[in-house]
CSV table of C-alpha atoms in Angstrom, one decimal:
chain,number,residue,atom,x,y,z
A,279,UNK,CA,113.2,64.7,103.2
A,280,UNK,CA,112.6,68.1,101.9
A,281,UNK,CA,112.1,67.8,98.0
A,282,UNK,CA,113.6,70.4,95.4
A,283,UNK,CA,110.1,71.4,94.6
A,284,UNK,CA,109.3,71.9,98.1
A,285,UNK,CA,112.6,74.3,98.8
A,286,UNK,CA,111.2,76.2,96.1
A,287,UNK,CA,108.1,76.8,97.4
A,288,UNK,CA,109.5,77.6,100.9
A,289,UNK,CA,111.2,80.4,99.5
A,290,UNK,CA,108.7,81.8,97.5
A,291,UNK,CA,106.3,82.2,100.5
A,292,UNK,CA,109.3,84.6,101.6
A,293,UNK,CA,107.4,87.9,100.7
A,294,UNK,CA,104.0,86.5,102.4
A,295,UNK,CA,106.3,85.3,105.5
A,296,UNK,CA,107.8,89.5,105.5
A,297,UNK,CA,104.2,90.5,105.2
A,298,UNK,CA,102.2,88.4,107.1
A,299,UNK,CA,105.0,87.0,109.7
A,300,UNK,CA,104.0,88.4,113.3
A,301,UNK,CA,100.5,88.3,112.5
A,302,UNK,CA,101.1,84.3,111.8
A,303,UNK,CA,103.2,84.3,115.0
A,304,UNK,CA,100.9,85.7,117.0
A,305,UNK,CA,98.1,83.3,115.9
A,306,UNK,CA,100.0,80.5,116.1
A,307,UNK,CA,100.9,81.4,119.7
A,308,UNK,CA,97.1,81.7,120.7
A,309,UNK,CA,96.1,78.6,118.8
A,310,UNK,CA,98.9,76.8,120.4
A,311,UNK,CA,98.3,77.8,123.8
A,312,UNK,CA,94.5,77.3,123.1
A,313,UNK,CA,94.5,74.1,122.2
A,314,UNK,CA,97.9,72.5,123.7
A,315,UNK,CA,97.8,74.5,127.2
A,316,UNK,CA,99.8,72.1,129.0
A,317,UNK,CA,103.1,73.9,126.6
A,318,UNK,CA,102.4,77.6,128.3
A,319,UNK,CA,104.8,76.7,131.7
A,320,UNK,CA,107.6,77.0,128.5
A,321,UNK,CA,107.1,80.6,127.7
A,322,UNK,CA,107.4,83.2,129.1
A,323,UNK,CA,104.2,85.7,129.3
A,324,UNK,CA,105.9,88.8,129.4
A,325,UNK,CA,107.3,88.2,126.5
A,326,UNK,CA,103.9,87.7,124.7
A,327,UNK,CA,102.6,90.5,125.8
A,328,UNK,CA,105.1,92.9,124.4
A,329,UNK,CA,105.4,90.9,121.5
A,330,UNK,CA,108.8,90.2,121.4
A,331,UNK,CA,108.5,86.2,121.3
A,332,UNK,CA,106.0,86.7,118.3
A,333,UNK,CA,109.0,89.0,116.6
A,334,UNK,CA,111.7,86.1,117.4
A,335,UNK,CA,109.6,83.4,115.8
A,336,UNK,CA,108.7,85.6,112.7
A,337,UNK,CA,112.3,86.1,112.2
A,338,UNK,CA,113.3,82.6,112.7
A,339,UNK,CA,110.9,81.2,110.2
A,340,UNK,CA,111.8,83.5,107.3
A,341,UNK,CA,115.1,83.4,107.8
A,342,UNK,CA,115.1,79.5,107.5
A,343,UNK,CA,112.7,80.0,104.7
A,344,UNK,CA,115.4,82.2,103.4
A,345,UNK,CA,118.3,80.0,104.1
A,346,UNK,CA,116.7,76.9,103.4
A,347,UNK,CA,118.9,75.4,101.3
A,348,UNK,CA,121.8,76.0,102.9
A,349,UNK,CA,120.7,75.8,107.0
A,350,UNK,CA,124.5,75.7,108.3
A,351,UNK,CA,124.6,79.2,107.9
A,352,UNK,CA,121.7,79.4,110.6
A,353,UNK,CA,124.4,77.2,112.8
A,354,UNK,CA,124.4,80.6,115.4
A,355,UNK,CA,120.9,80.6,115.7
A,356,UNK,CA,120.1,77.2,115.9
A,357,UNK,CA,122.5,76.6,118.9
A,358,UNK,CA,121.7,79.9,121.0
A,359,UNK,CA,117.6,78.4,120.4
A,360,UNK,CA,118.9,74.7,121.4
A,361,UNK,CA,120.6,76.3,124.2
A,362,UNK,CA,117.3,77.9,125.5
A,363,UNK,CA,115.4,74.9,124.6
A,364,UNK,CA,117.6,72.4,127.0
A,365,UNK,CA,117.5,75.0,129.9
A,366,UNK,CA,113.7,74.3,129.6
A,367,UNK,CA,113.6,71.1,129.3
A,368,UNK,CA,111.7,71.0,125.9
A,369,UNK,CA,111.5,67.6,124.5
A,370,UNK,CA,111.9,65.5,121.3
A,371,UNK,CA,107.5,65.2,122.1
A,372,UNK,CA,106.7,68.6,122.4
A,373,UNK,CA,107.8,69.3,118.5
A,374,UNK,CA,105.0,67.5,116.6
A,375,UNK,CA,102.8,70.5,119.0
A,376,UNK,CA,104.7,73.3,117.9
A,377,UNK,CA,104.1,71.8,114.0
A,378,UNK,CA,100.6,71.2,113.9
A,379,UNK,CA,99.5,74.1,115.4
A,380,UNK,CA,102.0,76.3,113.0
A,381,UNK,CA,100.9,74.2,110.0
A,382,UNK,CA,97.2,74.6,110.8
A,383,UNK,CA,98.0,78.4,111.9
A,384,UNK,CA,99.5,78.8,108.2
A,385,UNK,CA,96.4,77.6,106.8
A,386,UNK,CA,93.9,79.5,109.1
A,387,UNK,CA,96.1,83.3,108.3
A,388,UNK,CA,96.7,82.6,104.8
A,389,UNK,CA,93.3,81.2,103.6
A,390,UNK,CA,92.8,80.1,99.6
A,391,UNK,CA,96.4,81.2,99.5
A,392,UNK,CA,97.6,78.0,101.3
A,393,UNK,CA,97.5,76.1,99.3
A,394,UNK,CA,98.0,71.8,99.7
A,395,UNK,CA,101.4,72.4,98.1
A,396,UNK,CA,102.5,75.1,100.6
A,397,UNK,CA,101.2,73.2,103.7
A,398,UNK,CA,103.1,69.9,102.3
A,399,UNK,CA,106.0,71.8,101.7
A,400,UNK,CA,106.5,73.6,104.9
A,401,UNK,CA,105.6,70.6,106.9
A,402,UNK,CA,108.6,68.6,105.1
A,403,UNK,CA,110.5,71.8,105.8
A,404,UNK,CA,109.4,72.1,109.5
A,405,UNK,CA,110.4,68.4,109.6
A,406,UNK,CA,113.6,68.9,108.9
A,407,UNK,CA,114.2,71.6,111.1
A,408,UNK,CA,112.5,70.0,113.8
A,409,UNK,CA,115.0,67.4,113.2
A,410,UNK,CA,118.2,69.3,113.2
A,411,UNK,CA,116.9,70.6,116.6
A,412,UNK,CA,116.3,67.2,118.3
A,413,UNK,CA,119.3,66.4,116.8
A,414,UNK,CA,121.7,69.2,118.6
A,415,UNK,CA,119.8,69.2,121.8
A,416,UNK,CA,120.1,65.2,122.1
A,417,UNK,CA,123.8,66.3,122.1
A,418,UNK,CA,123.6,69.0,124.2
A,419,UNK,CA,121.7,66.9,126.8
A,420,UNK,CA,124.6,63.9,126.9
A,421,UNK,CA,127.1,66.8,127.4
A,422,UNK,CA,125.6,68.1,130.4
A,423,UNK,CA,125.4,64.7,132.0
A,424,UNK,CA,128.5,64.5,130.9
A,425,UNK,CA,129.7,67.0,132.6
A,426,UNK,CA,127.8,68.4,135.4
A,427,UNK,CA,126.7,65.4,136.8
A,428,UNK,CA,122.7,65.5,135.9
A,429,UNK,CA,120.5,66.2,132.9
A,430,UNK,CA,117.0,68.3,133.7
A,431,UNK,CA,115.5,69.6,137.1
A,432,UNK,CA,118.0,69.2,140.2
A,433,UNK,CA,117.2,70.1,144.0
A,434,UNK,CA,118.9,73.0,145.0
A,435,UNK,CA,119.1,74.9,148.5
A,436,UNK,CA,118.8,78.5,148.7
A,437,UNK,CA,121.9,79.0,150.8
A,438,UNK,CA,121.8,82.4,151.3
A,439,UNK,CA,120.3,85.7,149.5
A,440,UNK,CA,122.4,89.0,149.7
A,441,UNK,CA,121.2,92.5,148.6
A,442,UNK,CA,123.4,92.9,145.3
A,443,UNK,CA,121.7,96.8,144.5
A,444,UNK,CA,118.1,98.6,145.5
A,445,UNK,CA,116.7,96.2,142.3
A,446,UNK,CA,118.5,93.3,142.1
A,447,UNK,CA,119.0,90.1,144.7
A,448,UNK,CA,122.0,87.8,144.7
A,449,UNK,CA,120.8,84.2,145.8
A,450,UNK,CA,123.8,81.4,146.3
A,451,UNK,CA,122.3,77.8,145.2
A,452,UNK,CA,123.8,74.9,146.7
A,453,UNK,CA,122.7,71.1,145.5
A,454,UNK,CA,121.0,69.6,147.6
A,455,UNK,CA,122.3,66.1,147.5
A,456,UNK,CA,125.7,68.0,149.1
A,457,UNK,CA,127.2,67.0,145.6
A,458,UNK,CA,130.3,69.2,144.6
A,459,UNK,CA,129.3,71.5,141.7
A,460,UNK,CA,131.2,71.9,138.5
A,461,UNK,CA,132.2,75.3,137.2
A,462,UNK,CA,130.2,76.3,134.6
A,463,UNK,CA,131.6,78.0,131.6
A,464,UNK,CA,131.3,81.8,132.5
A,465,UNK,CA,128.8,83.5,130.7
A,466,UNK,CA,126.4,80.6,131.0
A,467,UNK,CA,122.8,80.6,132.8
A,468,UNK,CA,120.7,77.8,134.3
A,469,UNK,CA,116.9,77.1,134.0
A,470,UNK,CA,115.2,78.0,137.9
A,471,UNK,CA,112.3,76.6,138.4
A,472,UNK,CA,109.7,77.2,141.3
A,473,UNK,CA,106.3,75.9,142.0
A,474,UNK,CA,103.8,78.2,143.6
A,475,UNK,CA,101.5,77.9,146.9
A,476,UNK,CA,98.6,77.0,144.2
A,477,UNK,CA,100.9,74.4,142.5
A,478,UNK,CA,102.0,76.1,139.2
A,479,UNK,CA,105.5,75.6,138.2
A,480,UNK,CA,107.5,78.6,136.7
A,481,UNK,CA,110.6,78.6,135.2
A,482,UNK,CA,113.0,81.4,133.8
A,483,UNK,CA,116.7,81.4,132.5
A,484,UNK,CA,119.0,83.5,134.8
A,485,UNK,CA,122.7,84.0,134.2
A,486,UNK,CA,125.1,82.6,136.5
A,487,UNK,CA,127.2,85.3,138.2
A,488,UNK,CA,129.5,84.0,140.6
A,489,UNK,CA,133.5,82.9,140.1
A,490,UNK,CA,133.5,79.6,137.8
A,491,UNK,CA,134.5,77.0,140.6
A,492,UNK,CA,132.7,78.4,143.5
A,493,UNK,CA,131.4,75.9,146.4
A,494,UNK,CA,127.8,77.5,145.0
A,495,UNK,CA,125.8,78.7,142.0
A,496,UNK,CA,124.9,82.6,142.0
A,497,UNK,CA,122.3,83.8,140.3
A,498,UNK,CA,121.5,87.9,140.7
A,499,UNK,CA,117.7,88.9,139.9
A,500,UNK,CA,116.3,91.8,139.1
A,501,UNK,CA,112.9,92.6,140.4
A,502,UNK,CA,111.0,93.4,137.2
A,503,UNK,CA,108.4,95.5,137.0
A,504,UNK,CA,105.2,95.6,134.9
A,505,UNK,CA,106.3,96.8,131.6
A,506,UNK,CA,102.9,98.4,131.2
A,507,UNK,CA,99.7,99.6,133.1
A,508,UNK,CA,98.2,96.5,131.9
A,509,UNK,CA,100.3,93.8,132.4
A,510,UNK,CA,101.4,92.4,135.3
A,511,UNK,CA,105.0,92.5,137.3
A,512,UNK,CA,107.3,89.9,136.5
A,513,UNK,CA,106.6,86.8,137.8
A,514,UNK,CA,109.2,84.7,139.1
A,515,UNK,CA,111.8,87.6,139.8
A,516,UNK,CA,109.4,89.0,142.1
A,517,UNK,CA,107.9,85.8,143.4
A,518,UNK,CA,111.9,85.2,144.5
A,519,UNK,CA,112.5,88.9,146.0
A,520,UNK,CA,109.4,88.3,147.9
A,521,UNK,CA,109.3,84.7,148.9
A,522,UNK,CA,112.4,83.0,148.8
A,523,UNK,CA,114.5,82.7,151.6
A,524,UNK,CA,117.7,80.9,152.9
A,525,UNK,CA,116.9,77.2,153.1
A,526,UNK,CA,114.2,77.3,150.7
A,527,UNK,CA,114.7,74.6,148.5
A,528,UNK,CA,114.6,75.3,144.4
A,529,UNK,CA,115.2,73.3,140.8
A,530,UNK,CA,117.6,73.9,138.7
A,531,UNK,CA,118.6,72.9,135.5
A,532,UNK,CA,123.0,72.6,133.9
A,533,UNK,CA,124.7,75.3,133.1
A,534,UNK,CA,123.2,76.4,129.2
A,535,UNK,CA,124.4,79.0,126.8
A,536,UNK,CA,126.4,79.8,124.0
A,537,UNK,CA,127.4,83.3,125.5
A,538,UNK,CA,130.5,82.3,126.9
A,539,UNK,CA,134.2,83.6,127.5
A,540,UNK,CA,137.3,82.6,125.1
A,541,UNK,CA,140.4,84.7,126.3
A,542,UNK,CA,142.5,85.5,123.5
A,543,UNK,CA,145.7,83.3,123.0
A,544,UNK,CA,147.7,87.0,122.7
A,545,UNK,CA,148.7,87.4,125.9
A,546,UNK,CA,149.0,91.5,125.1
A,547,UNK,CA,145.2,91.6,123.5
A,548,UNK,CA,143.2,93.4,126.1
A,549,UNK,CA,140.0,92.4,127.2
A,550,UNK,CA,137.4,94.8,127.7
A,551,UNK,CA,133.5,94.0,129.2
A,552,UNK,CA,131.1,96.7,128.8
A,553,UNK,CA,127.9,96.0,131.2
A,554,UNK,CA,124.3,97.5,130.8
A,555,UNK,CA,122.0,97.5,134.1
A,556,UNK,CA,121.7,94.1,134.9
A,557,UNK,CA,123.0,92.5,131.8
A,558,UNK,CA,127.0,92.7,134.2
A,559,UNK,CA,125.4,89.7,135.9
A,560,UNK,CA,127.5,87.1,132.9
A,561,UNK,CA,129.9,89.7,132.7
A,562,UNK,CA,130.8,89.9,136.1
A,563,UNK,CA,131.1,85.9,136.0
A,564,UNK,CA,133.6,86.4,132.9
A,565,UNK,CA,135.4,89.2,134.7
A,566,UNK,CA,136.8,86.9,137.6
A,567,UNK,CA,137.7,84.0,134.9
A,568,UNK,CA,139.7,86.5,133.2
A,569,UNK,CA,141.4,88.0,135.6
A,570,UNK,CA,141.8,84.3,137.1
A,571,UNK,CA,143.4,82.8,134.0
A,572,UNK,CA,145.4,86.2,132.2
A,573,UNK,CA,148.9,87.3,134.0
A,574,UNK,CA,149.4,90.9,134.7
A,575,UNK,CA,150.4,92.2,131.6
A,576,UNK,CA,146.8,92.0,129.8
A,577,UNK,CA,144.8,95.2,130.2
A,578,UNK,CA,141.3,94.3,131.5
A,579,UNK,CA,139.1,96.9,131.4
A,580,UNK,CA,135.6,96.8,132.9
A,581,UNK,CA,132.9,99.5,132.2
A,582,UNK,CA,130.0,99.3,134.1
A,583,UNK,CA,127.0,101.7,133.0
A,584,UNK,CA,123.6,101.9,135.8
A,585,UNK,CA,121.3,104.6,136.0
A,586,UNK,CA,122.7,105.5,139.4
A,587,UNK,CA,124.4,104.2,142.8
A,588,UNK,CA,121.0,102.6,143.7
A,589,UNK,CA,121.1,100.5,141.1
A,590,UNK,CA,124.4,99.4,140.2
A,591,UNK,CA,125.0,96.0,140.9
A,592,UNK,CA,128.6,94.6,142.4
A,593,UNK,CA,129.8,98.1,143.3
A,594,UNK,CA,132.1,96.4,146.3
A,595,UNK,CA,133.1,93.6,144.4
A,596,UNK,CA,134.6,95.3,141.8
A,597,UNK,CA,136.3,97.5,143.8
A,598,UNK,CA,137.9,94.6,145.7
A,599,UNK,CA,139.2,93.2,142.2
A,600,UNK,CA,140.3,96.8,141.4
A,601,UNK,CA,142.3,96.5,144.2
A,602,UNK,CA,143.6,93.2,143.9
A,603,UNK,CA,144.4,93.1,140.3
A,604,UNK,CA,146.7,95.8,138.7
A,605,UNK,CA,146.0,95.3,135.3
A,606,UNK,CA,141.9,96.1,135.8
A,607,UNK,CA,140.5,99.0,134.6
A,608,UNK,CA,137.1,100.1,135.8
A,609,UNK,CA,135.3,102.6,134.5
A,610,UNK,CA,131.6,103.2,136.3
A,611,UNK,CA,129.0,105.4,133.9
A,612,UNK,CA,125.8,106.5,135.5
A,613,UNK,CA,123.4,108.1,133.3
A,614,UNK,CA,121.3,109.8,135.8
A,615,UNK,CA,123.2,110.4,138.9
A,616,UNK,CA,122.0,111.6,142.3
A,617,UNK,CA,123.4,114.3,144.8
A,618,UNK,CA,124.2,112.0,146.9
A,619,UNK,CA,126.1,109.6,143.9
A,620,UNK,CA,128.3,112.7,143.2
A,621,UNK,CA,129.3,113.6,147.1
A,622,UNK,CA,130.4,110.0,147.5
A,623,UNK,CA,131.9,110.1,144.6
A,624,UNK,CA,130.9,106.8,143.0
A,625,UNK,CA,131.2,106.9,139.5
A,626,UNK,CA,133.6,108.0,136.7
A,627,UNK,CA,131.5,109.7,134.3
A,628,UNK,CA,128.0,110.7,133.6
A,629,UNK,CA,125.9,110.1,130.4
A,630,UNK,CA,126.4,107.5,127.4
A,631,UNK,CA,129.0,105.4,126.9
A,632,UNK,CA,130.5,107.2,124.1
A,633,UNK,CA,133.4,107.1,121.5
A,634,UNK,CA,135.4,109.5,123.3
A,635,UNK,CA,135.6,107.6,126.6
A,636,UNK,CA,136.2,104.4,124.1
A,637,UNK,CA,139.4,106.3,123.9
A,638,UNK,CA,140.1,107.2,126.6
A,639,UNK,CA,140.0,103.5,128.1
A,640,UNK,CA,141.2,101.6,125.0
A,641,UNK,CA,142.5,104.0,122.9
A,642,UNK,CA,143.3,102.9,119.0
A,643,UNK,CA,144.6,99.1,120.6
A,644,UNK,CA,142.9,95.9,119.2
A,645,UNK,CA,141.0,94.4,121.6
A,646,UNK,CA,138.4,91.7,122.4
A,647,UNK,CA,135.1,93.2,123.5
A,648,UNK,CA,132.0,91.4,125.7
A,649,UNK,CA,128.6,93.6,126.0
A,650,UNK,CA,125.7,92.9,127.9
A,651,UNK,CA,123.0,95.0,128.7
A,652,UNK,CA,119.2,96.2,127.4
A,653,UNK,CA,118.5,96.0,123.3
A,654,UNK,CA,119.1,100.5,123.1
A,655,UNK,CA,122.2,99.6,124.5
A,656,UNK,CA,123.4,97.1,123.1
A,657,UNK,CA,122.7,98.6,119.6
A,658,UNK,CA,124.5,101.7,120.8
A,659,UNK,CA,128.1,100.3,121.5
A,660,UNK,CA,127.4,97.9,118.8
A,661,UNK,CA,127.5,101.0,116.6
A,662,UNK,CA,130.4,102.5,118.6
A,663,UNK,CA,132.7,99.4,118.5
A,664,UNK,CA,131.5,98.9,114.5
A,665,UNK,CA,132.5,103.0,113.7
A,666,UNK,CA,135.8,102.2,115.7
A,667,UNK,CA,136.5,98.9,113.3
A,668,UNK,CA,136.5,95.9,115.6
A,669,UNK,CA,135.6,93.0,113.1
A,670,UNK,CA,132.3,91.4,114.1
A,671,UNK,CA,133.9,88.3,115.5
């Protein structure tokens, strides 16, 4: 139980935790991998290195601090980490790691400033947020059994692999008990994990993007690159490019995610999905539900924005739904187009996705909007749909 004298000094460490917060991430990282290795197959290193997981954390923590006597407003949060966490198979055991080390990471950062009150007070405070989690992902866990048939790590088949674009590989999963799969709610991604020649495990989230029903699971990898000189390619999207072939056997883990698809009950609401590179891979998955489950009269309009024809992903299966469904709209935006792109004709504009071609496609109708895609784009129509009005909901 978290005390009144202990919310207050949660809060008040809320200027230190603006200050002070990534550098405390960052330690608490090393620390924790330092001292508790056997956590690391949980993260992912890419993410360390550019600093991005250390960001998430610090902004988690404050805004608990911040929200700390009212934590059902971080309701949002708290399920899209829970999510994560159950795709990963974190535990109720691994949570006493995470607080020690971020306890004793407090201490080490902060010095004579932490004092016995602060440390008692944000372990109460991490106690009861560790408990909300356990909480929701106990919940989470039953669903899935529940539901998909199995809870954790599952056997799956590689049934096939199918070049999707130049950078990105389609691979169709099948169980490999034979057992029917359940659709997944589109949207959502499963946990893959793969152990190495030299026995390592690696796992990575990877959205699902195949029809909702389908005799298989599709997941549609990109082959990352090293973000810088220094650090290495991605590891598991390459390790699956390179090494993973049909009948090659896999684990996967339910269907996770709070990212999912609600079609609007207004039959005359359009629906519009606006994809990023290889964040169409959930949209794509949404697109077929949608069209699936709305009659002809709702407008569905699909924009699809990829540096060029290389590159973009499900260029023939969208055509074949543009074909067989009159009320879809696609719109295909490359922002650095080839010779070869513009003789074939392949796209529909060049450049941004902008307010004019906004429009053009939607013009001044209320709509329901689904974006995916890298964080500059993603801020970008964020900005677009917020100048045009469309509440954030």
């Amino acid at each position: 139980m978290v005390t009144d004298q202990q919310r207050k000094i949660v809060k008040e460490t809320v200027p230190v935790l603006q200050t002070h917060g990534e550098t405390l991430a960052r330690h608490f990282y090393e620390r924790m991998f330092r001292v508790n290795p056997e956590v690391q197959a949980y993260f992912n290193p890419a993410h360390q290195r550019s600093g991005s997981q250390q960001r998430a954390l610090a902004g988690a923590i404050l805004a608990y601090a911040q929200h700390i006597d009212d934590p059902a407003t971080l309701s949002e949060a708290v399920e899209l980490i829970a999510q994560k966490h159950v795709s990963l198979g974190i535990k109720p055991e691994h949570y006493p790691i995470v607080g020690d080390n971020l306890l004793a990471s407090i201490g080490e950062v902060l010095g004579e400033a932490a004092t016995d009150e602060i440390i008692d007070a944000w372990a109460a405070a991490y106690a009861k947020l560790a408990e909300i989690f356990i909480e929701r992902e106990k919940r989470i866990c039953q669903d899935q059994k529940k539901v998909y048939g199995w809870q954790g790590f599952k056997p799956f088949v590689v049934d096939r692999r199918e070049h999707t674009s130049d950078n990105i590989t389609s691979f169709y999963l099948k169980a490999a008990d034979a057992t029917p799969l359940v659709a997944h709610e589109p949207g959502q991604y499963i946990s893959i994990r793969a152990t190495f020649a030299d026995g390592q495990a690696v796992m990575r989230n990877y959205s699902l993007s195949n029809p909702p029903g389908s005799e298989y699971y599709r997941i549609s990898v990109k082959r990352e690159p090293a973000a810088a000189d220094d650090a290495p390619d991605g590891v598991l999207s390459n390790y699956l490019h390179n090494h993973i072939k049909a009948g090659d056997r896999v684990e996967l883990s339910p269907p996770c995610g709070e990212f999912t698809l609600e079609i609007p009950a207004d039959t005359a609401k359009p629906l519009v999905f606006i994809a990023g590179g290889v964040g169409v891979t959930p949209l794509i998955s949404m697109l077929h539900q949608a069209l699936k489950s709305s009659n002809s009269s709702r407008r569905i309009v699909f924009i699809q924005a990829a540096l060029n024809g290389a590159v973009q992903a499900f260029s023939g299966e969208l055509e074949a739904l543009r074909t067989d469904y009159s009320n879809l709209h696609v719109h295909v935006c490359y922002s650095a187009p080839d010779d070869a792109d513009r003789d074939a004709n392949r796209h529909d504009s060049e450049g941004l996705i902008d307010e004019a071609m906004l429009d053009q496609l939607i013009g001044d109708q209320e709509a329901a909007y689904y974006f995916c895609g890298p964080t500059p784009m993603l801020s970008h129509v964020h900005a677009l749909l917020r100048k045009r009005g469309v509440p954030e909901d």
